[in-house]
Amino acid sequence: MKHLKYVLPILIIPIIFIAYHNYKTKPITQTLSREQILSADTNDYSSNSILVWNDFRVGKLDQNDGSIPVSKLDDPIYCSMNLPSESLSDVMIEAWRDNGHIVGDTSSPDAKKILNFGAVEETTGAVLPDNFSVYIGKMKMYAYSKSRKRWILLDSQPYPRGIYIYTLPWTTTVSEKCKNVTYYDDYARVDLTKDELEGNCLHFWGSPVDLDKADYLYYAASYDIWVSENSVDLLTASGGIDTKDAQGQNTISQLYSSRGFSCQTYLKSIWGTTVPNSEYDLCNTSELNQIY
């Protein structure tokens, strides 16, 4: 017994260490409101916390659930399909699109090409100025290649290849090519009037590319956008990828729709992806932030 007082500390210290280690490493799930998760900062939570938006709407094909590890709060690609929208248009509200959704796939035999696109609409409740400008920069689209086990660049444009105004709703839409577009080396300036965009959609896209269904597993795309000072917080930008027919003209399906982003005078990259949360790290998806 005289040695027990020396043995006990030796036994207890490892037990305390293991318990403390398990406490520190076990994920802590915290459910947040829309406003709380949009303003969440990595400095406000422990590194092993998982933040969950309590109103995330999971669609039939969604592989995301609004769960965001604190370590990914600063990853715009991961957040693009898990955070709520910064702002919303009337069309997005009607379609319950407060978060990004995976809405289709490439299974149709008619799907031969894919095309990334962007859309800008007036934010719900906004009053547009008589004249304003939208600036659209580079557009890029990627696929995760199963054979190469890495992301590959499918399309890269310094600015959109097509810029049109589409009337809404989409079921009866009529399109017209934008008249006042000025092209620079790495962006396009679209000068618009209130009458042109009010109740309509500024729609633009990159270039259609061949679809390799046997090799491409997941897809991601982004474009850069900013606006004139008089339209800050009045416009909502979103993006997606369509599958097209062999001619690259007719839409067969839409793969995803991103969350909405509030347009500012500074550049924002509008990301979206079809990567499930469970596959995000396995596919090293965050590397797209560096190669974009």
PDB file of C-alpha atoms in Angstrom:
ATOM      1  CA  MET A   1       0.000   0.000   0.000  1.00  0.00           C
ATOM      2  CA  LYS A   2       2.880   2.346   0.620  1.00  0.00           C
ATOM      3  CA  HIS A   3       3.513   2.497  -3.148  1.00  0.00           C
ATOM      4  CA  LEU A   4      -0.135   3.211  -4.028  1.00  0.00           C
ATOM      5  CA  LYS A   5       0.221   6.957  -3.617  1.00  0.00           C
ATOM      6  CA  TYR A   6       2.858   6.888  -6.373  1.00  0.00           C
ATOM      7  CA  VAL A   7       0.945   4.539  -8.680  1.00  0.00           C
ATOM      8  CA  LEU A   8      -2.367   6.415  -8.621  1.00  0.00           C
ATOM      9  CA  PRO A   9      -1.044   9.677 -10.119  1.00  0.00           C
ATOM     10  CA  ILE A  10       0.646   7.678 -12.877  1.00  0.00           C
ATOM     11  CA  LEU A  11      -2.680   6.001 -13.721  1.00  0.00           C
ATOM     12  CA  ILE A  12      -4.874   9.060 -13.339  1.00  0.00           C
ATOM     13  CA  ILE A  13      -2.826  11.479 -15.458  1.00  0.00           C
ATOM     14  CA  PRO A  14      -3.213   9.455 -18.721  1.00  0.00           C
ATOM     15  CA  ILE A  15      -6.938   9.042 -18.040  1.00  0.00           C
ATOM     16  CA  ILE A  16      -7.363  12.778 -17.586  1.00  0.00           C
ATOM     17  CA  PHE A  17      -5.352  13.433 -20.756  1.00  0.00           C
ATOM     18  CA  ILE A  18      -7.448  10.993 -22.808  1.00  0.00           C
ATOM     19  CA  ALA A  19     -10.699  12.469 -21.507  1.00  0.00           C
ATOM     20  CA  TYR A  20      -9.493  16.000 -22.243  1.00  0.00           C
ATOM     21  CA  HIS A  21      -8.296  14.971 -25.717  1.00  0.00           C
ATOM     22  CA  ASN A  22     -11.655  13.362 -26.531  1.00  0.00           C
ATOM     23  CA  TYR A  23     -13.467  16.468 -25.310  1.00  0.00           C
ATOM     24  CA  LYS A  24     -11.334  18.719 -27.488  1.00  0.00           C
ATOM     25  CA  THR A  25     -11.570  16.578 -30.632  1.00  0.00           C
ATOM     26  CA  LYS A  26     -15.192  15.431 -30.507  1.00  0.00           C
ATOM     27  CA  PRO A  27     -17.217  17.537 -32.981  1.00  0.00           C
ATOM     28  CA  ILE A  28     -19.559  20.022 -31.346  1.00  0.00           C
ATOM     29  CA  THR A  29     -22.700  20.644 -33.396  1.00  0.00           C
ATOM     30  CA  GLN A  30     -24.293  24.066 -33.054  1.00  0.00           C
ATOM     31  CA  THR A  31     -27.585  24.916 -34.726  1.00  0.00           C
ATOM     32  CA  LEU A  32     -27.834  28.512 -35.939  1.00  0.00           C
ATOM     33  CA  SER A  33     -30.457  30.749 -37.487  1.00  0.00           C
ATOM     34  CA  ARG A  34     -30.108  32.205 -40.983  1.00  0.00           C
ATOM     35  CA  GLU A  35     -28.737  35.501 -39.657  1.00  0.00           C
ATOM     36  CA  GLN A  36     -26.362  33.803 -37.224  1.00  0.00           C
ATOM     37  CA  ILE A  37     -24.759  31.465 -39.748  1.00  0.00           C
ATOM     38  CA  LEU A  38     -24.392  34.194 -42.387  1.00  0.00           C
ATOM     39  CA  SER A  39     -22.420  36.291 -39.904  1.00  0.00           C
ATOM     40  CA  ALA A  40     -20.509  33.367 -38.351  1.00  0.00           C
ATOM     41  CA  ASP A  41     -16.768  33.884 -37.942  1.00  0.00           C
ATOM     42  CA  THR A  42     -14.106  31.234 -37.380  1.00  0.00           C
ATOM     43  CA  ASN A  43     -12.860  33.167 -34.337  1.00  0.00           C
ATOM     44  CA  ASP A  44     -16.230  32.826 -32.609  1.00  0.00           C
ATOM     45  CA  TYR A  45     -16.279  29.022 -32.451  1.00  0.00           C
ATOM     46  CA  SER A  46     -13.988  26.187 -31.431  1.00  0.00           C
ATOM     47  CA  SER A  47     -12.076  24.590 -34.294  1.00  0.00           C
ATOM     48  CA  ASN A  48     -13.958  21.299 -33.915  1.00  0.00           C
ATOM     49  CA  SER A  49     -17.423  22.874 -34.123  1.00  0.00           C
ATOM     50  CA  ILE A  50     -19.891  22.037 -36.883  1.00  0.00           C
ATOM     51  CA  LEU A  51     -22.390  24.779 -37.646  1.00  0.00           C
ATOM     52  CA  VAL A  52     -25.818  23.769 -38.929  1.00  0.00           C
ATOM     53  CA  TRP A  53     -28.320  26.146 -40.482  1.00  0.00           C
ATOM     54  CA  ASN A  54     -31.685  25.238 -38.984  1.00  0.00           C
ATOM     55  CA  ASP A  55     -33.738  26.091 -42.104  1.00  0.00           C
ATOM     56  CA  PHE A  56     -31.640  24.403 -44.801  1.00  0.00           C
ATOM     57  CA  ARG A  57     -34.017  22.917 -47.357  1.00  0.00           C
ATOM     58  CA  VAL A  58     -32.899  19.552 -48.739  1.00  0.00           C
ATOM     59  CA  GLY A  59     -34.176  18.787 -52.245  1.00  0.00           C
ATOM     60  CA  LYS A  60     -34.682  15.363 -53.814  1.00  0.00           C
ATOM     61  CA  LEU A  61     -31.199  15.246 -55.369  1.00  0.00           C
ATOM     62  CA  ASP A  62     -29.296  17.289 -52.801  1.00  0.00           C
ATOM     63  CA  GLN A  63     -26.119  15.849 -51.299  1.00  0.00           C
ATOM     64  CA  ASN A  64     -25.611  18.838 -48.987  1.00  0.00           C
ATOM     65  CA  ASP A  65     -27.350  19.501 -45.693  1.00  0.00           C
ATOM     66  CA  GLY A  66     -26.311  22.929 -44.449  1.00  0.00           C
ATOM     67  CA  SER A  67     -23.645  21.512 -42.107  1.00  0.00           C
ATOM     68  CA  ILE A  68     -20.452  23.560 -42.149  1.00  0.00           C
ATOM     69  CA  PRO A  69     -17.329  22.639 -40.170  1.00  0.00           C
ATOM     70  CA  VAL A  70     -15.789  25.810 -38.761  1.00  0.00           C
ATOM     71  CA  SER A  71     -12.634  24.987 -40.716  1.00  0.00           C
ATOM     72  CA  LYS A  72     -14.646  25.470 -43.935  1.00  0.00           C
ATOM     73  CA  LEU A  73     -16.328  28.764 -43.066  1.00  0.00           C
ATOM     74  CA  ASP A  74     -13.697  30.547 -45.150  1.00  0.00           C
ATOM     75  CA  ASP A  75     -14.056  28.163 -48.104  1.00  0.00           C
ATOM     76  CA  PRO A  76     -16.422  29.854 -50.599  1.00  0.00           C
ATOM     77  CA  ILE A  77     -16.854  26.677 -52.659  1.00  0.00           C
ATOM     78  CA  TYR A  78     -18.038  24.569 -49.727  1.00  0.00           C
ATOM     79  CA  CYS A  79     -20.201  27.408 -48.434  1.00  0.00           C
ATOM     80  CA  SER A  80     -21.780  28.009 -51.860  1.00  0.00           C
ATOM     81  CA  MET A  81     -23.954  24.916 -51.422  1.00  0.00           C
ATOM     82  CA  ASN A  82     -24.433  24.991 -47.634  1.00  0.00           C
ATOM     83  CA  LEU A  83     -24.929  28.601 -46.548  1.00  0.00           C
ATOM     84  CA  PRO A  84     -28.201  30.485 -47.062  1.00  0.00           C
ATOM     85  CA  SER A  85     -28.387  33.138 -49.764  1.00  0.00           C
ATOM     86  CA  GLU A  86     -27.026  36.598 -49.051  1.00  0.00           C
ATOM     87  CA  SER A  87     -29.993  38.012 -50.970  1.00  0.00           C
ATOM     88  CA  LEU A  88     -32.934  36.661 -52.959  1.00  0.00           C
ATOM     89  CA  SER A  89     -34.945  37.517 -56.048  1.00  0.00           C
ATOM     90  CA  ASP A  90     -38.691  36.963 -56.393  1.00  0.00           C
ATOM     91  CA  VAL A  91     -38.056  33.950 -58.639  1.00  0.00           C
ATOM     92  CA  MET A  92     -35.723  32.389 -56.065  1.00  0.00           C
ATOM     93  CA  ILE A  93     -38.267  32.850 -53.284  1.00  0.00           C
ATOM     94  CA  GLU A  94     -41.022  31.275 -55.392  1.00  0.00           C
ATOM     95  CA  ALA A  95     -38.748  28.294 -56.119  1.00  0.00           C
ATOM     96  CA  TRP A  96     -37.665  27.889 -52.456  1.00  0.00           C
ATOM     97  CA  ARG A  97     -34.065  28.566 -53.458  1.00  0.00           C
ATOM     98  CA  ASP A  98     -32.684  30.126 -50.283  1.00  0.00           C
ATOM     99  CA  ASN A  99     -29.769  27.683 -50.488  1.00  0.00           C
ATOM    100  CA  GLY A 100     -27.935  25.978 -53.331  1.00  0.00           C
ATOM    101  CA  HIS A 101     -29.464  22.819 -54.787  1.00  0.00           C
ATOM    102  CA  ILE A 102     -28.375  19.925 -56.947  1.00  0.00           C
ATOM    103  CA  VAL A 103     -31.313  19.747 -59.342  1.00  0.00           C
ATOM    104  CA  GLY A 104     -30.348  17.328 -62.129  1.00  0.00           C
ATOM    105  CA  ASP A 105     -27.777  14.965 -63.612  1.00  0.00           C
ATOM    106  CA  THR A 106     -26.137  14.014 -66.908  1.00  0.00           C
ATOM    107  CA  SER A 107     -27.945  10.696 -67.413  1.00  0.00           C
ATOM    108  CA  SER A 108     -30.064  11.700 -70.410  1.00  0.00           C
ATOM    109  CA  PRO A 109     -28.759  10.215 -73.690  1.00  0.00           C
ATOM    110  CA  ASP A 110     -29.428  13.623 -75.262  1.00  0.00           C
ATOM    111  CA  ALA A 111     -26.967  15.345 -72.907  1.00  0.00           C
ATOM    112  CA  LYS A 112     -23.776  15.732 -74.955  1.00  0.00           C
ATOM    113  CA  LYS A 113     -22.294  19.021 -73.747  1.00  0.00           C
ATOM    114  CA  ILE A 114     -22.241  21.152 -70.615  1.00  0.00           C
ATOM    115  CA  LEU A 115     -22.309  24.918 -70.193  1.00  0.00           C
ATOM    116  CA  ASN A 116     -21.837  27.152 -67.150  1.00  0.00           C
ATOM    117  CA  PHE A 117     -24.068  30.188 -66.770  1.00  0.00           C
ATOM    118  CA  GLY A 118     -24.835  33.140 -64.544  1.00  0.00           C
ATOM    119  CA  ALA A 119     -27.963  35.109 -63.758  1.00  0.00           C
ATOM    120  CA  VAL A 120     -28.585  38.539 -62.237  1.00  0.00           C
ATOM    121  CA  GLU A 121     -32.014  39.679 -61.085  1.00  0.00           C
ATOM    122  CA  GLU A 122     -33.322  42.521 -59.000  1.00  0.00           C
ATOM    123  CA  THR A 123     -33.346  41.710 -55.306  1.00  0.00           C
ATOM    124  CA  THR A 124     -36.795  41.322 -53.790  1.00  0.00           C
ATOM    125  CA  GLY A 125     -38.086  44.698 -52.617  1.00  0.00           C
ATOM    126  CA  ALA A 126     -35.347  46.651 -54.414  1.00  0.00           C
ATOM    127  CA  VAL A 127     -35.994  49.760 -56.484  1.00  0.00           C
ATOM    128  CA  LEU A 128     -33.541  49.919 -59.369  1.00  0.00           C
ATOM    129  CA  PRO A 129     -31.953  53.204 -60.480  1.00  0.00           C
ATOM    130  CA  ASP A 130     -32.753  54.475 -63.965  1.00  0.00           C
ATOM    131  CA  ASN A 131     -29.280  53.542 -65.230  1.00  0.00           C
ATOM    132  CA  PHE A 132     -26.614  51.252 -63.776  1.00  0.00           C
ATOM    133  CA  SER A 133     -23.810  48.901 -64.786  1.00  0.00           C
ATOM    134  CA  VAL A 134     -22.990  45.244 -64.173  1.00  0.00           C
ATOM    135  CA  TYR A 135     -19.404  44.039 -64.611  1.00  0.00           C
ATOM    136  CA  ILE A 136     -18.803  40.368 -65.397  1.00  0.00           C
ATOM    137  CA  GLY A 137     -15.309  38.897 -65.322  1.00  0.00           C
ATOM    138  CA  LYS A 138     -13.873  35.459 -65.891  1.00  0.00           C
ATOM    139  CA  MET A 139     -16.029  32.350 -66.109  1.00  0.00           C
ATOM    140  CA  LYS A 140     -14.526  28.918 -65.434  1.00  0.00           C
ATOM    141  CA  MET A 141     -15.915  25.397 -65.277  1.00  0.00           C
ATOM    142  CA  TYR A 142     -14.290  22.250 -63.891  1.00  0.00           C
ATOM    143  CA  ALA A 143     -14.932  18.517 -63.661  1.00  0.00           C
ATOM    144  CA  TYR A 144     -13.517  15.939 -61.279  1.00  0.00           C
ATOM    145  CA  SER A 145     -11.898  13.267 -63.439  1.00  0.00           C
ATOM    146  CA  LYS A 146     -12.177   9.705 -62.124  1.00  0.00           C
ATOM    147  CA  SER A 147      -9.308   8.467 -64.289  1.00  0.00           C
ATOM    148  CA  ARG A 148      -6.921  11.258 -63.285  1.00  0.00           C
ATOM    149  CA  LYS A 149      -8.258  11.590 -59.735  1.00  0.00           C
ATOM    150  CA  ARG A 150      -8.119  15.357 -59.836  1.00  0.00           C
ATOM    151  CA  TRP A 151     -10.009  18.421 -60.991  1.00  0.00           C
ATOM    152  CA  ILE A 152      -9.572  19.437 -64.623  1.00  0.00           C
ATOM    153  CA  LEU A 153     -10.430  22.716 -66.329  1.00  0.00           C
ATOM    154  CA  LEU A 154     -13.184  22.342 -68.923  1.00  0.00           C
ATOM    155  CA  ASP A 155     -13.831  25.940 -69.950  1.00  0.00           C
ATOM    156  CA  SER A 156     -12.176  29.282 -69.255  1.00  0.00           C
ATOM    157  CA  GLN A 157     -13.414  32.608 -70.594  1.00  0.00           C
ATOM    158  CA  PRO A 158     -12.264  36.152 -69.725  1.00  0.00           C
ATOM    159  CA  TYR A 159     -15.926  37.239 -69.841  1.00  0.00           C
ATOM    160  CA  PRO A 160     -19.248  35.706 -70.950  1.00  0.00           C
ATOM    161  CA  ARG A 161     -19.684  34.542 -74.546  1.00  0.00           C
ATOM    162  CA  GLY A 162     -23.354  35.430 -74.533  1.00  0.00           C
ATOM    163  CA  ILE A 163     -25.111  38.209 -72.591  1.00  0.00           C
ATOM    164  CA  TYR A 164     -28.902  38.480 -72.892  1.00  0.00           C
ATOM    165  CA  ILE A 165     -31.986  39.805 -71.136  1.00  0.00           C
ATOM    166  CA  TYR A 166     -34.629  37.139 -70.548  1.00  0.00           C
ATOM    167  CA  THR A 167     -38.188  38.020 -69.642  1.00  0.00           C
ATOM    168  CA  LEU A 168     -39.742  36.232 -66.673  1.00  0.00           C
ATOM    169  CA  PRO A 169     -41.310  33.836 -65.856  1.00  0.00           C
ATOM    170  CA  TRP A 170     -39.062  31.261 -67.507  1.00  0.00           C
ATOM    171  CA  THR A 171     -42.044  29.290 -68.822  1.00  0.00           C
ATOM    172  CA  THR A 172     -42.886  32.087 -71.271  1.00  0.00           C
ATOM    173  CA  THR A 173     -39.494  33.742 -71.575  1.00  0.00           C
ATOM    174  CA  VAL A 174     -38.386  35.817 -74.538  1.00  0.00           C
ATOM    175  CA  SER A 175     -34.713  36.708 -74.892  1.00  0.00           C
ATOM    176  CA  GLU A 176     -32.967  39.718 -76.372  1.00  0.00           C
ATOM    177  CA  LYS A 177     -29.251  40.296 -76.766  1.00  0.00           C
ATOM    178  CA  CYS A 178     -27.922  43.114 -74.589  1.00  0.00           C
ATOM    179  CA  LYS A 179     -27.160  46.181 -76.691  1.00  0.00           C
ATOM    180  CA  ASN A 180     -24.863  48.178 -74.438  1.00  0.00           C
ATOM    181  CA  VAL A 181     -21.932  45.881 -73.690  1.00  0.00           C
ATOM    182  CA  THR A 182     -18.317  47.048 -73.617  1.00  0.00           C
ATOM    183  CA  TYR A 183     -15.606  44.386 -73.676  1.00  0.00           C
ATOM    184  CA  TYR A 184     -12.232  44.812 -71.998  1.00  0.00           C
ATOM    185  CA  ASP A 185      -9.318  42.381 -71.730  1.00  0.00           C
ATOM    186  CA  ASP A 186     -10.682  40.526 -68.715  1.00  0.00           C
ATOM    187  CA  TYR A 187     -14.269  41.640 -68.152  1.00  0.00           C
ATOM    188  CA  ALA A 188     -17.391  42.967 -69.822  1.00  0.00           C
ATOM    189  CA  ARG A 189     -19.361  46.022 -68.702  1.00  0.00           C
ATOM    190  CA  VAL A 190     -23.096  45.763 -69.258  1.00  0.00           C
ATOM    191  CA  ASP A 191     -24.916  49.098 -69.109  1.00  0.00           C
ATOM    192  CA  LEU A 192     -28.567  48.617 -68.235  1.00  0.00           C
ATOM    193  CA  THR A 193     -31.687  50.626 -67.567  1.00  0.00           C
ATOM    194  CA  LYS A 194     -34.372  50.041 -64.995  1.00  0.00           C
ATOM    195  CA  ASP A 195     -36.888  49.288 -67.748  1.00  0.00           C
ATOM    196  CA  GLU A 196     -34.633  46.598 -69.226  1.00  0.00           C
ATOM    197  CA  LEU A 197     -34.013  44.566 -66.065  1.00  0.00           C
ATOM    198  CA  GLU A 198     -37.013  45.231 -63.846  1.00  0.00           C
ATOM    199  CA  GLY A 199     -38.964  41.978 -63.641  1.00  0.00           C
ATOM    200  CA  ASN A 200     -36.474  40.275 -65.976  1.00  0.00           C
ATOM    201  CA  CYS A 201     -33.151  38.417 -65.788  1.00  0.00           C
ATOM    202  CA  LEU A 202     -29.672  39.242 -67.061  1.00  0.00           C
ATOM    203  CA  HIS A 203     -28.505  35.844 -68.295  1.00  0.00           C
ATOM    204  CA  PHE A 204     -25.012  34.989 -69.560  1.00  0.00           C
ATOM    205  CA  TRP A 205     -22.804  31.973 -70.170  1.00  0.00           C
ATOM    206  CA  GLY A 206     -19.417  30.587 -71.128  1.00  0.00           C
ATOM    207  CA  SER A 207     -18.758  28.142 -73.949  1.00  0.00           C
ATOM    208  CA  PRO A 208     -20.311  24.639 -74.262  1.00  0.00           C
ATOM    209  CA  VAL A 209     -17.827  21.756 -73.988  1.00  0.00           C
ATOM    210  CA  ASP A 210     -18.055  18.026 -74.603  1.00  0.00           C
ATOM    211  CA  LEU A 211     -19.419  15.910 -71.774  1.00  0.00           C
ATOM    212  CA  ASP A 212     -17.426  12.793 -70.839  1.00  0.00           C
ATOM    213  CA  LYS A 213     -19.963  10.880 -68.768  1.00  0.00           C
ATOM    214  CA  ALA A 214     -17.658   7.913 -68.247  1.00  0.00           C
ATOM    215  CA  ASP A 215     -14.932  10.009 -66.638  1.00  0.00           C
ATOM    216  CA  TYR A 216     -16.510  13.115 -65.104  1.00  0.00           C
ATOM    217  CA  LEU A 217     -17.810  12.505 -61.596  1.00  0.00           C
ATOM    218  CA  TYR A 218     -18.567  15.993 -60.217  1.00  0.00           C
ATOM    219  CA  TYR A 219     -18.731  19.530 -61.581  1.00  0.00           C
ATOM    220  CA  ALA A 220     -17.996  23.036 -60.315  1.00  0.00           C
ATOM    221  CA  ALA A 221     -18.109  26.494 -61.870  1.00  0.00           C
ATOM    222  CA  SER A 222     -17.682  30.146 -60.978  1.00  0.00           C
ATOM    223  CA  TYR A 223     -17.754  33.632 -62.445  1.00  0.00           C
ATOM    224  CA  ASP A 224     -16.718  37.051 -61.157  1.00  0.00           C
ATOM    225  CA  ILE A 225     -19.131  39.952 -60.815  1.00  0.00           C
ATOM    226  CA  TRP A 226     -19.375  43.474 -59.409  1.00  0.00           C
ATOM    227  CA  VAL A 227     -21.706  46.428 -59.996  1.00  0.00           C
ATOM    228  CA  SER A 228     -21.815  50.211 -60.117  1.00  0.00           C
ATOM    229  CA  GLU A 229     -22.175  52.023 -56.804  1.00  0.00           C
ATOM    230  CA  ASN A 230     -25.792  53.025 -57.408  1.00  0.00           C
ATOM    231  CA  SER A 231     -26.914  49.376 -57.620  1.00  0.00           C
ATOM    232  CA  VAL A 232     -25.204  47.970 -54.518  1.00  0.00           C
ATOM    233  CA  ASP A 233     -27.513  45.587 -52.597  1.00  0.00           C
ATOM    234  CA  LEU A 234     -30.154  45.899 -55.322  1.00  0.00           C
ATOM    235  CA  LEU A 235     -29.107  42.935 -57.469  1.00  0.00           C
ATOM    236  CA  THR A 236     -28.827  39.208 -56.732  1.00  0.00           C
ATOM    237  CA  ALA A 237     -26.408  36.990 -58.657  1.00  0.00           C
ATOM    238  CA  SER A 238     -26.527  33.202 -58.940  1.00  0.00           C
ATOM    239  CA  GLY A 239     -25.111  30.518 -61.193  1.00  0.00           C
ATOM    240  CA  GLY A 240     -25.386  26.975 -62.468  1.00  0.00           C
ATOM    241  CA  ILE A 241     -24.408  24.424 -65.090  1.00  0.00           C
ATOM    242  CA  ASP A 242     -26.675  23.118 -67.860  1.00  0.00           C
ATOM    243  CA  THR A 243     -26.348  20.009 -69.966  1.00  0.00           C
ATOM    244  CA  LYS A 244     -26.925  20.651 -73.665  1.00  0.00           C
ATOM    245  CA  ASP A 245     -27.644  18.691 -76.815  1.00  0.00           C
ATOM    246  CA  ALA A 246     -24.961  17.827 -79.378  1.00  0.00           C
ATOM    247  CA  GLN A 247     -25.220  21.282 -80.943  1.00  0.00           C
ATOM    248  CA  GLY A 248     -24.826  22.998 -77.580  1.00  0.00           C
ATOM    249  CA  GLN A 249     -28.082  24.884 -78.087  1.00  0.00           C
ATOM    250  CA  ASN A 250     -30.984  23.175 -76.343  1.00  0.00           C
ATOM    251  CA  THR A 251     -30.948  22.652 -72.578  1.00  0.00           C
ATOM    252  CA  ILE A 252     -31.440  19.041 -71.492  1.00  0.00           C
ATOM    253  CA  SER A 253     -31.046  19.440 -67.730  1.00  0.00           C
ATOM    254  CA  GLN A 254     -29.657  21.768 -65.089  1.00  0.00           C
ATOM    255  CA  LEU A 255     -27.100  20.236 -62.723  1.00  0.00           C
ATOM    256  CA  TYR A 256     -27.240  22.735 -59.856  1.00  0.00           C
ATOM    257  CA  SER A 257     -28.430  26.175 -58.861  1.00  0.00           C
ATOM    258  CA  SER A 258     -26.251  28.182 -56.492  1.00  0.00           C
ATOM    259  CA  ARG A 259     -27.328  30.291 -53.558  1.00  0.00           C
ATOM    260  CA  GLY A 260     -27.915  33.994 -54.162  1.00  0.00           C
ATOM    261  CA  PHE A 261     -25.158  36.588 -53.739  1.00  0.00           C
ATOM    262  CA  SER A 262     -25.724  40.276 -53.078  1.00  0.00           C
ATOM    263  CA  CYS A 263     -23.881  42.334 -55.717  1.00  0.00           C
ATOM    264  CA  GLN A 264     -21.361  44.930 -54.510  1.00  0.00           C
ATOM    265  CA  THR A 265     -18.805  47.326 -56.002  1.00  0.00           C
ATOM    266  CA  TYR A 266     -16.070  44.822 -55.166  1.00  0.00           C
ATOM    267  CA  LEU A 267     -15.562  41.536 -56.994  1.00  0.00           C
ATOM    268  CA  LYS A 268     -17.394  38.420 -55.868  1.00  0.00           C
ATOM    269  CA  SER A 269     -16.853  34.921 -57.245  1.00  0.00           C
ATOM    270  CA  ILE A 270     -20.158  33.087 -57.672  1.00  0.00           C
ATOM    271  CA  TRP A 271     -19.373  29.427 -57.008  1.00  0.00           C
ATOM    272  CA  GLY A 272     -21.517  26.342 -57.228  1.00  0.00           C
ATOM    273  CA  THR A 273     -20.838  22.607 -57.366  1.00  0.00           C
ATOM    274  CA  THR A 274     -22.387  19.143 -57.486  1.00  0.00           C
ATOM    275  CA  VAL A 275     -19.939  17.692 -54.943  1.00  0.00           C
ATOM    276  CA  PRO A 276     -21.627  16.065 -51.916  1.00  0.00           C
ATOM    277  CA  ASN A 277     -20.405  17.211 -48.509  1.00  0.00           C
ATOM    278  CA  SER A 278     -19.226  13.659 -47.834  1.00  0.00           C
ATOM    279  CA  GLU A 279     -16.969  13.687 -50.931  1.00  0.00           C
ATOM    280  CA  TYR A 280     -15.671  17.238 -50.639  1.00  0.00           C
ATOM    281  CA  ASP A 281     -12.355  16.447 -48.955  1.00  0.00           C
ATOM    282  CA  LEU A 282     -11.878  13.135 -50.776  1.00  0.00           C
ATOM    283  CA  CYS A 283     -11.926  15.026 -54.080  1.00  0.00           C
ATOM    284  CA  ASN A 284      -9.704  17.803 -52.722  1.00  0.00           C
ATOM    285  CA  THR A 285     -12.339  20.272 -53.896  1.00  0.00           C
ATOM    286  CA  SER A 286     -10.895  23.179 -51.936  1.00  0.00           C
ATOM    287  CA  GLU A 287      -7.919  23.268 -54.327  1.00  0.00           C
ATOM    288  CA  LEU A 288     -10.215  24.964 -56.835  1.00  0.00           C
ATOM    289  CA  ASN A 289      -9.890  28.091 -54.697  1.00  0.00           C
ATOM    290  CA  GLN A 290      -6.202  28.204 -55.611  1.00  0.00           C
ATOM    291  CA  ILE A 291      -6.370  27.238 -59.294  1.00  0.00           C
ATOM    292  CA  TYR A 292      -9.408  29.385 -60.196  1.00  0.00           C
TER     293      TYR A 292
END
